[in-house]
PDB file of N, CA and C in Angstrom:
ATOM      1  N   UNK U   1      11.305   1.343 351.567  1.00  0.00           N
ATOM      2  CA  UNK U   1      12.014   1.428 350.421  1.00  0.00           C
ATOM      3  C   UNK U   1      11.907   2.838 349.621  1.00  0.00           C
ATOM      4  N   UNK U   2      12.900   3.432 349.312  1.00  0.00           N
ATOM      5  CA  UNK U   2      12.728   4.457 348.274  1.00  0.00           C
ATOM      6  C   UNK U   2      12.966   4.398 347.069  1.00  0.00           C
ATOM      7  N   UNK U   3      12.310   4.853 346.404  1.00  0.00           N
ATOM      8  CA  UNK U   3      12.401   4.371 344.712  1.00  0.00           C
ATOM      9  C   UNK U   3      12.566   5.838 344.000  1.00  0.00           C
ATOM     10  N   UNK U   4      12.791   5.883 343.019  1.00  0.00           N
ATOM     11  CA  UNK U   4      12.912   6.944 342.045  1.00  0.00           C
ATOM     12  C   UNK U   4      12.430   6.662 340.519  1.00  0.00           C
ATOM     13  N   UNK U   5      11.323   7.446 340.277  1.00  0.00           N
ATOM     14  CA  UNK U   5      10.410   7.526 339.188  1.00  0.00           C
ATOM     15  C   UNK U   5      10.817   8.519 338.075  1.00  0.00           C
ATOM     16  N   UNK U   6      11.230   8.419 336.773  1.00  0.00           N
ATOM     17  CA  UNK U   6      11.344   9.627 336.127  1.00  0.00           C
ATOM     18  C   UNK U   6      10.671   9.648 334.824  1.00  0.00           C
ATOM     19  N   UNK U   7       9.612  10.416 334.482  1.00  0.00           N
ATOM     20  CA  UNK U   7       9.092  10.642 333.356  1.00  0.00           C
ATOM     21  C   UNK U   7       8.073  11.576 333.174  1.00  0.00           C
ATOM     22  N   UNK U   8       6.944  11.415 332.181  1.00  0.00           N
ATOM     23  CA  UNK U   8       6.192  12.471 331.809  1.00  0.00           C
ATOM     24  C   UNK U   8       4.870  12.436 332.874  1.00  0.00           C
ATOM     25  N   UNK U   9       4.670  13.707 333.101  1.00  0.00           N
ATOM     26  CA  UNK U   9       3.317  13.829 334.050  1.00  0.00           C
ATOM     27  C   UNK U   9       2.299  13.401 333.358  1.00  0.00           C
ATOM     28  N   UNK U  10       1.494  12.362 333.490  1.00  0.00           N
ATOM     29  CA  UNK U  10       0.388  11.826 332.385  1.00  0.00           C
ATOM     30  C   UNK U  10      -0.961  12.094 333.001  1.00  0.00           C
ATOM     31  N   UNK U  11      -1.321  12.310 334.341  1.00  0.00           N
ATOM     32  CA  UNK U  11      -2.638  12.531 334.595  1.00  0.00           C
ATOM     33  C   UNK U  11      -2.185  13.231 336.100  1.00  0.00           C
ATOM     34  N   UNK U  12      -3.220  14.107 336.489  1.00  0.00           N
ATOM     35  CA  UNK U  12      -2.927  14.975 337.619  1.00  0.00           C
ATOM     36  C   UNK U  12      -4.542  15.144 338.041  1.00  0.00           C
ATOM     37  N   UNK U  13      -4.688  14.446 339.132  1.00  0.00           N
ATOM     38  CA  UNK U  13      -6.163  14.243 339.903  1.00  0.00           C
ATOM     39  C   UNK U  13      -6.584  15.649 340.532  1.00  0.00           C
ATOM     40  N   UNK U  14      -7.724  15.839 340.899  1.00  0.00           N
ATOM     41  CA  UNK U  14      -7.978  17.113 341.721  1.00  0.00           C
ATOM     42  C   UNK U  14      -7.422  16.795 343.164  1.00  0.00           C
ATOM     43  N   UNK U  15      -7.484  17.479 344.248  1.00  0.00           N
ATOM     44  CA  UNK U  15      -7.166  17.052 345.465  1.00  0.00           C
ATOM     45  C   UNK U  15      -8.689  16.733 346.098  1.00  0.00           C
ATOM     46  N   UNK U  16      -8.715  15.637 346.623  1.00  0.00           N
ATOM     47  CA  UNK U  16     -10.131  15.170 347.225  1.00  0.00           C
ATOM     48  C   UNK U  16      -9.782  14.892 348.935  1.00  0.00           C
ATOM     49  N   UNK U  17     -10.944  15.281 349.533  1.00  0.00           N
ATOM     50  CA  UNK U  17     -10.849  14.881 350.929  1.00  0.00           C
ATOM     51  C   UNK U  17     -10.711  13.120 351.164  1.00  0.00           C
ATOM     52  N   UNK U  18      -9.776  12.830 352.096  1.00  0.00           N
ATOM     53  CA  UNK U  18      -9.884  11.709 352.294  1.00  0.00           C
ATOM     54  C   UNK U  18     -10.897  10.688 353.369  1.00  0.00           C
ATOM     55  N   UNK U  19     -11.263   9.737 352.897  1.00  0.00           N
ATOM     56  CA  UNK U  19     -12.493   9.198 353.210  1.00  0.00           C
ATOM     57  C   UNK U  19     -12.370   9.383 355.159  1.00  0.00           C
ATOM     58  N   UNK U  20     -13.310   9.552 355.665  1.00  0.00           N
ATOM     59  CA  UNK U  20     -13.482   9.495 356.999  1.00  0.00           C
ATOM     60  C   UNK U  20     -12.634  10.688 357.645  1.00  0.00           C
ATOM     61  N   UNK U  21     -11.794  11.758 356.904  1.00  0.00           N
ATOM     62  CA  UNK U  21     -10.871  12.671 357.266  1.00  0.00           C
ATOM     63  C   UNK U  21     -11.287  13.635 356.742  1.00  0.00           C
ATOM     64  N   UNK U  22     -12.157  14.565 356.685  1.00  0.00           N
ATOM     65  CA  UNK U  22     -12.662  15.440 355.947  1.00  0.00           C
ATOM     66  C   UNK U  22     -11.739  16.668 355.697  1.00  0.00           C
ATOM     67  N   UNK U  23     -10.872  16.714 356.817  1.00  0.00           N
ATOM     68  CA  UNK U  23      -9.944  17.917 356.954  1.00  0.00           C
ATOM     69  C   UNK U  23      -8.558  17.478 356.358  1.00  0.00           C
ATOM     70  N   UNK U  24      -8.401  16.395 355.767  1.00  0.00           N
ATOM     71  CA  UNK U  24      -6.940  16.061 355.105  1.00  0.00           C
ATOM     72  C   UNK U  24      -7.573  15.594 353.691  1.00  0.00           C
ATOM     73  N   UNK U  25      -6.600  16.283 352.897  1.00  0.00           N
ATOM     74  CA  UNK U  25      -6.456  15.995 351.444  1.00  0.00           C
ATOM     75  C   UNK U  25      -5.729  15.072 351.024  1.00  0.00           C
ATOM     76  N   UNK U  26      -5.646  14.428 349.818  1.00  0.00           N
ATOM     77  CA  UNK U  26      -5.005  13.393 349.110  1.00  0.00           C
ATOM     78  C   UNK U  26      -5.136  13.947 347.710  1.00  0.00           C
ATOM     79  N   UNK U  27      -4.321  13.578 346.659  1.00  0.00           N
ATOM     80  CA  UNK U  27      -3.956  14.067 345.263  1.00  0.00           C
ATOM     81  C   UNK U  27      -3.316  12.983 344.814  1.00  0.00           C
ATOM     82  N   UNK U  28      -3.897  12.458 343.793  1.00  0.00           N
ATOM     83  CA  UNK U  28      -3.390  11.545 342.874  1.00  0.00           C
ATOM     84  C   UNK U  28      -2.536  12.257 341.472  1.00  0.00           C
ATOM     85  N   UNK U  29      -1.243  11.588 341.284  1.00  0.00           N
ATOM     86  CA  UNK U  29      -0.601  11.937 339.822  1.00  0.00           C
ATOM     87  C   UNK U  29      -0.285  10.607 339.542  1.00  0.00           C
ATOM     88  N   UNK U  30      -0.365  10.787 338.113  1.00  0.00           N
ATOM     89  CA  UNK U  30       0.219   9.461 337.436  1.00  0.00           C
ATOM     90  C   UNK U  30       1.498   9.753 336.308  1.00  0.00           C
ATOM     91  N   UNK U  31       2.712   9.136 336.413  1.00  0.00           N
ATOM     92  CA  UNK U  31       3.946   9.469 335.739  1.00  0.00           C
ATOM     93  C   UNK U  31       3.927   8.015 334.745  1.00  0.00           C
ATOM     94  N   UNK U  32       4.150   8.598 333.452  1.00  0.00           N
ATOM     95  CA  UNK U  32       4.650   7.927 332.490  1.00  0.00           C
ATOM     96  C   UNK U  32       5.901   7.456 332.427  1.00  0.00           C
ATOM     97  N   UNK U  33       6.528   6.442 331.879  1.00  0.00           N
ATOM     98  CA  UNK U  33       7.820   6.451 332.088  1.00  0.00           C
ATOM     99  C   UNK U  33       8.228   5.341 330.887  1.00  0.00           C
ATOM    100  N   UNK U  34       8.602   5.884 329.801  1.00  0.00           N
ATOM    101  CA  UNK U  34       8.903   5.203 328.892  1.00  0.00           C
ATOM    102  C   UNK U  34      10.282   4.854 328.612  1.00  0.00           C
ATOM    103  N   UNK U  35      10.815   3.713 327.875  1.00  0.00           N
ATOM    104  CA  UNK U  35      12.234   3.471 327.952  1.00  0.00           C
ATOM    105  C   UNK U  35      12.872   3.652 326.272  1.00  0.00           C
ATOM    106  N   UNK U  36      14.147   3.570 326.123  1.00  0.00           N
ATOM    107  CA  UNK U  36      14.516   3.687 324.923  1.00  0.00           C
ATOM    108  C   UNK U  36      14.403   2.474 324.042  1.00  0.00           C
ATOM    109  N   UNK U  37      14.311   1.352 324.649  1.00  0.00           N
ATOM    110  CA  UNK U  37      14.343   0.161 324.011  1.00  0.00           C
ATOM    111  C   UNK U  37      12.858   0.003 323.732  1.00  0.00           C
ATOM    112  N   UNK U  38      12.342  -0.357 322.379  1.00  0.00           N
ATOM    113  CA  UNK U  38      10.868  -0.411 321.954  1.00  0.00           C
ATOM    114  C   UNK U  38      10.458  -1.887 322.287  1.00  0.00           C
ATOM    115  N   UNK U  39      11.328  -2.695 322.718  1.00  0.00           N
ATOM    116  CA  UNK U  39      10.537  -3.746 323.279  1.00  0.00           C
ATOM    117  C   UNK U  39      10.085  -3.797 324.691  1.00  0.00           C
ATOM    118  N   UNK U  40      10.476  -2.920 325.117  1.00  0.00           N
ATOM    119  CA  UNK U  40      10.007  -2.430 326.799  1.00  0.00           C
ATOM    120  C   UNK U  40       8.707  -1.861 326.544  1.00  0.00           C
ATOM    121  N   UNK U  41       7.903  -2.691 327.409  1.00  0.00           N
ATOM    122  CA  UNK U  41       6.534  -1.695 327.776  1.00  0.00           C
ATOM    123  C   UNK U  41       6.724  -0.065 328.533  1.00  0.00           C
ATOM    124  N   UNK U  42       5.587   0.483 328.155  1.00  0.00           N
ATOM    125  CA  UNK U  42       5.506   1.790 329.095  1.00  0.00           C
ATOM    126  C   UNK U  42       4.857   1.574 330.177  1.00  0.00           C
ATOM    127  N   UNK U  43       5.411   2.186 331.371  1.00  0.00           N
ATOM    128  CA  UNK U  43       5.079   1.822 332.452  1.00  0.00           C
ATOM    129  C   UNK U  43       4.347   3.173 333.313  1.00  0.00           C
ATOM    130  N   UNK U  44       3.366   3.042 334.020  1.00  0.00           N
ATOM    131  CA  UNK U  44       2.590   4.055 334.491  1.00  0.00           C
ATOM    132  C   UNK U  44       2.808   3.901 336.158  1.00  0.00           C
ATOM    133  N   UNK U  45       3.181   4.997 336.877  1.00  0.00           N
ATOM    134  CA  UNK U  45       3.237   4.836 338.564  1.00  0.00           C
ATOM    135  C   UNK U  45       1.932   6.185 338.807  1.00  0.00           C
ATOM    136  N   UNK U  46       1.320   5.322 339.843  1.00  0.00           N
ATOM    137  CA  UNK U  46       0.252   6.349 340.421  1.00  0.00           C
ATOM    138  C   UNK U  46       1.190   6.937 341.712  1.00  0.00           C
ATOM    139  N   UNK U  47       1.257   8.086 341.892  1.00  0.00           N
ATOM    140  CA  UNK U  47       1.822   8.602 343.101  1.00  0.00           C
ATOM    141  C   UNK U  47       0.952   9.538 343.972  1.00  0.00           C
ATOM    142  N   UNK U  48       0.864   9.095 345.355  1.00  0.00           N
ATOM    143  CA  UNK U  48      -0.134   9.817 346.031  1.00  0.00           C
ATOM    144  C   UNK U  48       0.568  11.031 346.879  1.00  0.00           C
ATOM    145  N   UNK U  49      -0.244  12.016 347.117  1.00  0.00           N
ATOM    146  CA  UNK U  49       0.325  13.214 348.016  1.00  0.00           C
ATOM    147  C   UNK U  49      -0.691  13.775 349.121  1.00  0.00           C
ATOM    148  N   UNK U  50      -0.188  13.731 350.136  1.00  0.00           N
ATOM    149  CA  UNK U  50      -1.106  14.058 351.112  1.00  0.00           C
ATOM    150  C   UNK U  50      -1.064  15.304 351.962  1.00  0.00           C
ATOM    151  N   UNK U  51      -1.982  15.737 352.499  1.00  0.00           N
ATOM    152  CA  UNK U  51      -2.211  16.780 353.433  1.00  0.00           C
ATOM    153  C   UNK U  51      -0.985  18.320 352.803  1.00  0.00           C
ATOM    154  N   UNK U  52       0.063  18.452 353.548  1.00  0.00           N
ATOM    155  CA  UNK U  52       0.970  19.403 353.367  1.00  0.00           C
ATOM    156  C   UNK U  52       1.896  19.130 352.270  1.00  0.00           C
ATOM    157  N   UNK U  53       2.017  17.859 351.832  1.00  0.00           N
ATOM    158  CA  UNK U  53       2.989  17.405 350.706  1.00  0.00           C
ATOM    159  C   UNK U  53       2.423  18.011 349.247  1.00  0.00           C
ATOM    160  N   UNK U  54       1.014  18.241 349.432  1.00  0.00           N
ATOM    161  CA  UNK U  54       0.379  18.826 348.212  1.00  0.00           C
ATOM    162  C   UNK U  54       0.854  20.097 347.646  1.00  0.00           C
ATOM    163  N   UNK U  55       0.940  21.127 348.510  1.00  0.00           N
ATOM    164  CA  UNK U  55       1.514  22.470 347.899  1.00  0.00           C
ATOM    165  C   UNK U  55       2.942  22.336 347.763  1.00  0.00           C
ATOM    166  N   UNK U  56       3.637  21.577 348.616  1.00  0.00           N
ATOM    167  CA  UNK U  56       5.008  21.375 348.460  1.00  0.00           C
ATOM    168  C   UNK U  56       5.581  20.965 347.295  1.00  0.00           C
ATOM    169  N   UNK U  57       4.678  19.876 346.722  1.00  0.00           N
ATOM    170  CA  UNK U  57       5.014  19.214 345.245  1.00  0.00           C
ATOM    171  C   UNK U  57       4.931  20.256 344.306  1.00  0.00           C
ATOM    172  N   UNK U  58       3.727  21.155 344.144  1.00  0.00           N
ATOM    173  CA  UNK U  58       3.854  21.925 343.150  1.00  0.00           C
ATOM    174  C   UNK U  58       4.591  23.359 343.317  1.00  0.00           C
ATOM    175  N   UNK U  59       5.561  23.606 344.378  1.00  0.00           N
ATOM    176  CA  UNK U  59       5.694  24.773 344.995  1.00  0.00           C
ATOM    177  C   UNK U  59       6.881  25.172 343.764  1.00  0.00           C
ATOM    178  N   UNK U  60       7.414  24.385 342.734  1.00  0.00           N
ATOM    179  CA  UNK U  60       8.415  24.809 341.773  1.00  0.00           C
ATOM    180  C   UNK U  60       7.696  24.754 340.330  1.00  0.00           C
ATOM    181  N   UNK U  61       6.646  24.313 340.342  1.00  0.00           N
ATOM    182  CA  UNK U  61       6.031  23.732 339.093  1.00  0.00           C
ATOM    183  C   UNK U  61       5.845  25.241 338.177  1.00  0.00           C
ATOM    184  N   UNK U  62       6.427  25.521 336.780  1.00  0.00           N
ATOM    185  CA  UNK U  62       6.272  26.558 336.249  1.00  0.00           C
ATOM    186  C   UNK U  62       4.747  26.278 335.330  1.00  0.00           C
ATOM    187  N   UNK U  63       3.573  27.133 335.591  1.00  0.00           N
ATOM    188  CA  UNK U  63       2.777  26.784 334.768  1.00  0.00           C
ATOM    189  C   UNK U  63       2.789  27.243 333.369  1.00  0.00           C
ATOM    190  N   UNK U  64       3.828  28.451 333.064  1.00  0.00           N
ATOM    191  CA  UNK U  64       3.945  28.975 332.051  1.00  0.00           C
ATOM    192  C   UNK U  64       5.299  28.141 330.994  1.00  0.00           C
ATOM    193  N   UNK U  65       5.753  27.099 331.731  1.00  0.00           N
ATOM    194  CA  UNK U  65       6.941  26.836 330.967  1.00  0.00           C
ATOM    195  C   UNK U  65       6.700  25.120 331.546  1.00  0.00           C
ATOM    196  N   UNK U  66       5.892  24.346 331.008  1.00  0.00           N
ATOM    197  CA  UNK U  66       5.639  22.997 331.288  1.00  0.00           C
ATOM    198  C   UNK U  66       6.731  22.214 331.122  1.00  0.00           C
ATOM    199  N   UNK U  67       7.005  21.428 332.295  1.00  0.00           N
ATOM    200  CA  UNK U  67       8.255  20.405 332.265  1.00  0.00           C
ATOM    201  C   UNK U  67       8.346  19.317 331.359  1.00  0.00           C
ATOM    202  N   UNK U  68       9.699  19.137 331.008  1.00  0.00           N
ATOM    203  CA  UNK U  68       9.551  18.184 330.164  1.00  0.00           C
ATOM    204  C   UNK U  68       9.484  16.599 330.687  1.00  0.00           C
ATOM    205  N   UNK U  69      10.328  16.572 332.119  1.00  0.00           N
ATOM    206  CA  UNK U  69      10.005  15.417 332.613  1.00  0.00           C
ATOM    207  C   UNK U  69       9.941  15.946 334.198  1.00  0.00           C
ATOM    208  N   UNK U  70       9.652  14.903 335.299  1.00  0.00           N
ATOM    209  CA  UNK U  70       9.450  15.107 336.187  1.00  0.00           C
ATOM    210  C   UNK U  70      10.200  13.795 336.850  1.00  0.00           C
ATOM    211  N   UNK U  71      10.678  14.154 337.938  1.00  0.00           N
ATOM    212  CA  UNK U  71      11.439  13.112 338.684  1.00  0.00           C
ATOM    213  C   UNK U  71      10.893  13.003 340.320  1.00  0.00           C
ATOM    214  N   UNK U  72      10.271  11.843 340.483  1.00  0.00           N
ATOM    215  CA  UNK U  72       9.879  11.687 341.813  1.00  0.00           C
ATOM    216  C   UNK U  72      10.634  10.675 342.623  1.00  0.00           C
ATOM    217  N   UNK U  73      10.768  10.850 343.959  1.00  0.00           N
ATOM    218  CA  UNK U  73      11.286  10.094 344.824  1.00  0.00           C
ATOM    219  C   UNK U  73      10.283   9.867 345.648  1.00  0.00           C
ATOM    220  N   UNK U  74      10.075   8.314 346.108  1.00  0.00           N
ATOM    221  CA  UNK U  74       8.661   8.187 346.801  1.00  0.00           C
ATOM    222  C   UNK U  74       8.906   6.693 347.658  1.00  0.00           C
ATOM    223  N   UNK U  75       8.215   6.707 348.752  1.00  0.00           N
ATOM    224  CA  UNK U  75       8.495   5.533 349.496  1.00  0.00           C
ATOM    225  C   UNK U  75       7.566   4.604 349.041  1.00  0.00           C
ATOM    226  N   UNK U  76       8.129   3.317 348.977  1.00  0.00           N
ATOM    227  CA  UNK U  76       7.093   1.891 348.293  1.00  0.00           C
ATOM    228  C   UNK U  76       6.804   1.013 349.412  1.00  0.00           C
ATOM    229  N   UNK U  77       5.510   1.203 349.725  1.00  0.00           N
ATOM    230  CA  UNK U  77       5.040   0.317 350.903  1.00  0.00           C
ATOM    231  C   UNK U  77       4.085  -0.503 350.148  1.00  0.00           C
ATOM    232  N   UNK U  78       3.639  -1.596 350.779  1.00  0.00           N
ATOM    233  CA  UNK U  78       2.629  -2.618 350.541  1.00  0.00           C
ATOM    234  C   UNK U  78       2.252  -3.850 351.257  1.00  0.00           C
ATOM    235  N   UNK U  79       1.530  -4.704 350.704  1.00  0.00           N
ATOM    236  CA  UNK U  79       1.259  -6.127 351.222  1.00  0.00           C
ATOM    237  C   UNK U  79       0.863  -6.876 350.222  1.00  0.00           C
ATOM    238  N   UNK U  80       0.636  -8.213 350.563  1.00  0.00           N
ATOM    239  CA  UNK U  80       0.121  -9.012 349.639  1.00  0.00           C
ATOM    240  C   UNK U  80      -1.392  -9.593 350.311  1.00  0.00           C
ATOM    241  N   UNK U  81      -2.187  -9.137 349.655  1.00  0.00           N
ATOM    242  CA  UNK U  81      -3.531 -10.039 350.066  1.00  0.00           C
ATOM    243  C   UNK U  81      -4.009 -11.790 349.910  1.00  0.00           C
ATOM    244  N   UNK U  82      -3.874 -12.224 350.899  1.00  0.00           N
ATOM    245  CA  UNK U  82      -3.745 -13.602 350.773  1.00  0.00           C
ATOM    246  C   UNK U  82      -5.293 -14.165 350.067  1.00  0.00           C
ATOM    247  N   UNK U  83      -6.387 -13.400 350.566  1.00  0.00           N
ATOM    248  CA  UNK U  83      -7.647 -13.777 350.055  1.00  0.00           C
ATOM    249  C   UNK U  83      -7.640 -13.451 348.709  1.00  0.00           C
ATOM    250  N   UNK U  84      -7.400 -12.390 348.198  1.00  0.00           N
ATOM    251  CA  UNK U  84      -7.794 -12.150 346.625  1.00  0.00           C
ATOM    252  C   UNK U  84      -6.449 -12.478 345.721  1.00  0.00           C
ATOM    253  N   UNK U  85      -5.359 -12.910 346.524  1.00  0.00           N
ATOM    254  CA  UNK U  85      -3.811 -13.423 345.880  1.00  0.00           C
ATOM    255  C   UNK U  85      -3.508 -12.134 345.004  1.00  0.00           C
ATOM    256  N   UNK U  86      -3.504 -10.944 345.565  1.00  0.00           N
ATOM    257  CA  UNK U  86      -3.242  -9.550 344.813  1.00  0.00           C
ATOM    258  C   UNK U  86      -2.014  -8.904 345.703  1.00  0.00           C
ATOM    259  N   UNK U  87      -1.261  -8.138 345.012  1.00  0.00           N
ATOM    260  CA  UNK U  87      -0.495  -7.106 345.912  1.00  0.00           C
ATOM    261  C   UNK U  87      -1.230  -5.578 346.041  1.00  0.00           C
ATOM    262  N   UNK U  88      -1.056  -5.195 346.748  1.00  0.00           N
ATOM    263  CA  UNK U  88      -1.681  -3.852 347.448  1.00  0.00           C
ATOM    264  C   UNK U  88      -0.420  -3.012 347.486  1.00  0.00           C
ATOM    265  N   UNK U  89       0.312  -2.094 346.322  1.00  0.00           N
ATOM    266  CA  UNK U  89       1.314  -1.233 346.551  1.00  0.00           C
ATOM    267  C   UNK U  89       1.294   0.284 346.690  1.00  0.00           C
ATOM    268  N   UNK U  90       1.885   0.880 347.327  1.00  0.00           N
ATOM    269  CA  UNK U  90       1.492   2.395 347.156  1.00  0.00           C
ATOM    270  C   UNK U  90       2.756   3.084 346.921  1.00  0.00           C
ATOM    271  N   UNK U  91       2.906   4.121 346.449  1.00  0.00           N
ATOM    272  CA  UNK U  91       4.111   4.821 346.416  1.00  0.00           C
ATOM    273  C   UNK U  91       3.510   6.163 346.968  1.00  0.00           C
ATOM    274  N   UNK U  92       4.112   6.513 348.112  1.00  0.00           N
ATOM    275  CA  UNK U  92       4.257   8.065 348.822  1.00  0.00           C
ATOM    276  C   UNK U  92       5.141   9.121 348.336  1.00  0.00           C
ATOM    277  N   UNK U  93       4.739  10.100 347.908  1.00  0.00           N
ATOM    278  CA  UNK U  93       5.858  11.221 347.492  1.00  0.00           C
ATOM    279  C   UNK U  93       6.754  11.753 348.872  1.00  0.00           C
ATOM    280  N   UNK U  94       8.017  11.676 348.261  1.00  0.00           N
ATOM    281  CA  UNK U  94       8.915  12.186 349.218  1.00  0.00           C
ATOM    282  C   UNK U  94       9.688  13.518 348.792  1.00  0.00           C
ATOM    283  N   UNK U  95      10.158  13.345 347.372  1.00  0.00           N
ATOM    284  CA  UNK U  95      10.580  14.963 346.829  1.00  0.00           C
ATOM    285  C   UNK U  95      10.295  14.934 345.384  1.00  0.00           C
ATOM    286  N   UNK U  96      10.617  15.835 344.881  1.00  0.00           N
ATOM    287  CA  UNK U  96      10.372  16.042 343.426  1.00  0.00           C
ATOM    288  C   UNK U  96      11.497  17.124 342.807  1.00  0.00           C
ATOM    289  N   UNK U  97      11.578  16.715 341.594  1.00  0.00           N
ATOM    290  CA  UNK U  97      12.593  17.719 340.680  1.00  0.00           C
ATOM    291  C   UNK U  97      12.025  17.823 339.453  1.00  0.00           C
ATOM    292  N   UNK U  98      11.446  19.172 339.037  1.00  0.00           N
ATOM    293  CA  UNK U  98      10.976  19.443 337.705  1.00  0.00           C
ATOM    294  C   UNK U  98      12.123  19.363 336.592  1.00  0.00           C
ATOM    295  N   UNK U  99      12.175  18.827 335.744  1.00  0.00           N
ATOM    296  CA  UNK U  99      13.267  19.030 334.583  1.00  0.00           C
ATOM    297  C   UNK U  99      12.687  19.474 333.476  1.00  0.00           C
ATOM    298  N   UNK U 100      13.014  20.900 333.002  1.00  0.00           N
ATOM    299  CA  UNK U 100      12.543  21.567 331.981  1.00  0.00           C
ATOM    300  C   UNK U 100      13.821  21.678 330.899  1.00  0.00           C
ATOM    301  N   UNK U 101      13.375  22.055 329.475  1.00  0.00           N
ATOM    302  CA  UNK U 101      14.310  22.189 328.530  1.00  0.00           C
ATOM    303  C   UNK U 101      15.425  23.092 328.766  1.00  0.00           C
TER     304      UNK U 101
END
């Protein structure tokens, strides 16, 4: 399932080698999504970039003109762990659009 997340770039992790795959990297970013209605809580979404997706994601990012928002389309996947009674959900990057003033 593809989802869209639009918000402020709240956190950018450094690219790290994937466990047991030293030649492949992963980078985690976090998007903060606020709502106009103050009764709604702010949501934070972690999006993971893998391998060749990392340079592609940052390709149109302007260091001198920080974006107002970012819109990321990602693939939502996950599973339910019956032993711990927890969801394991992951959003994997598919496309990005930087929104500048």
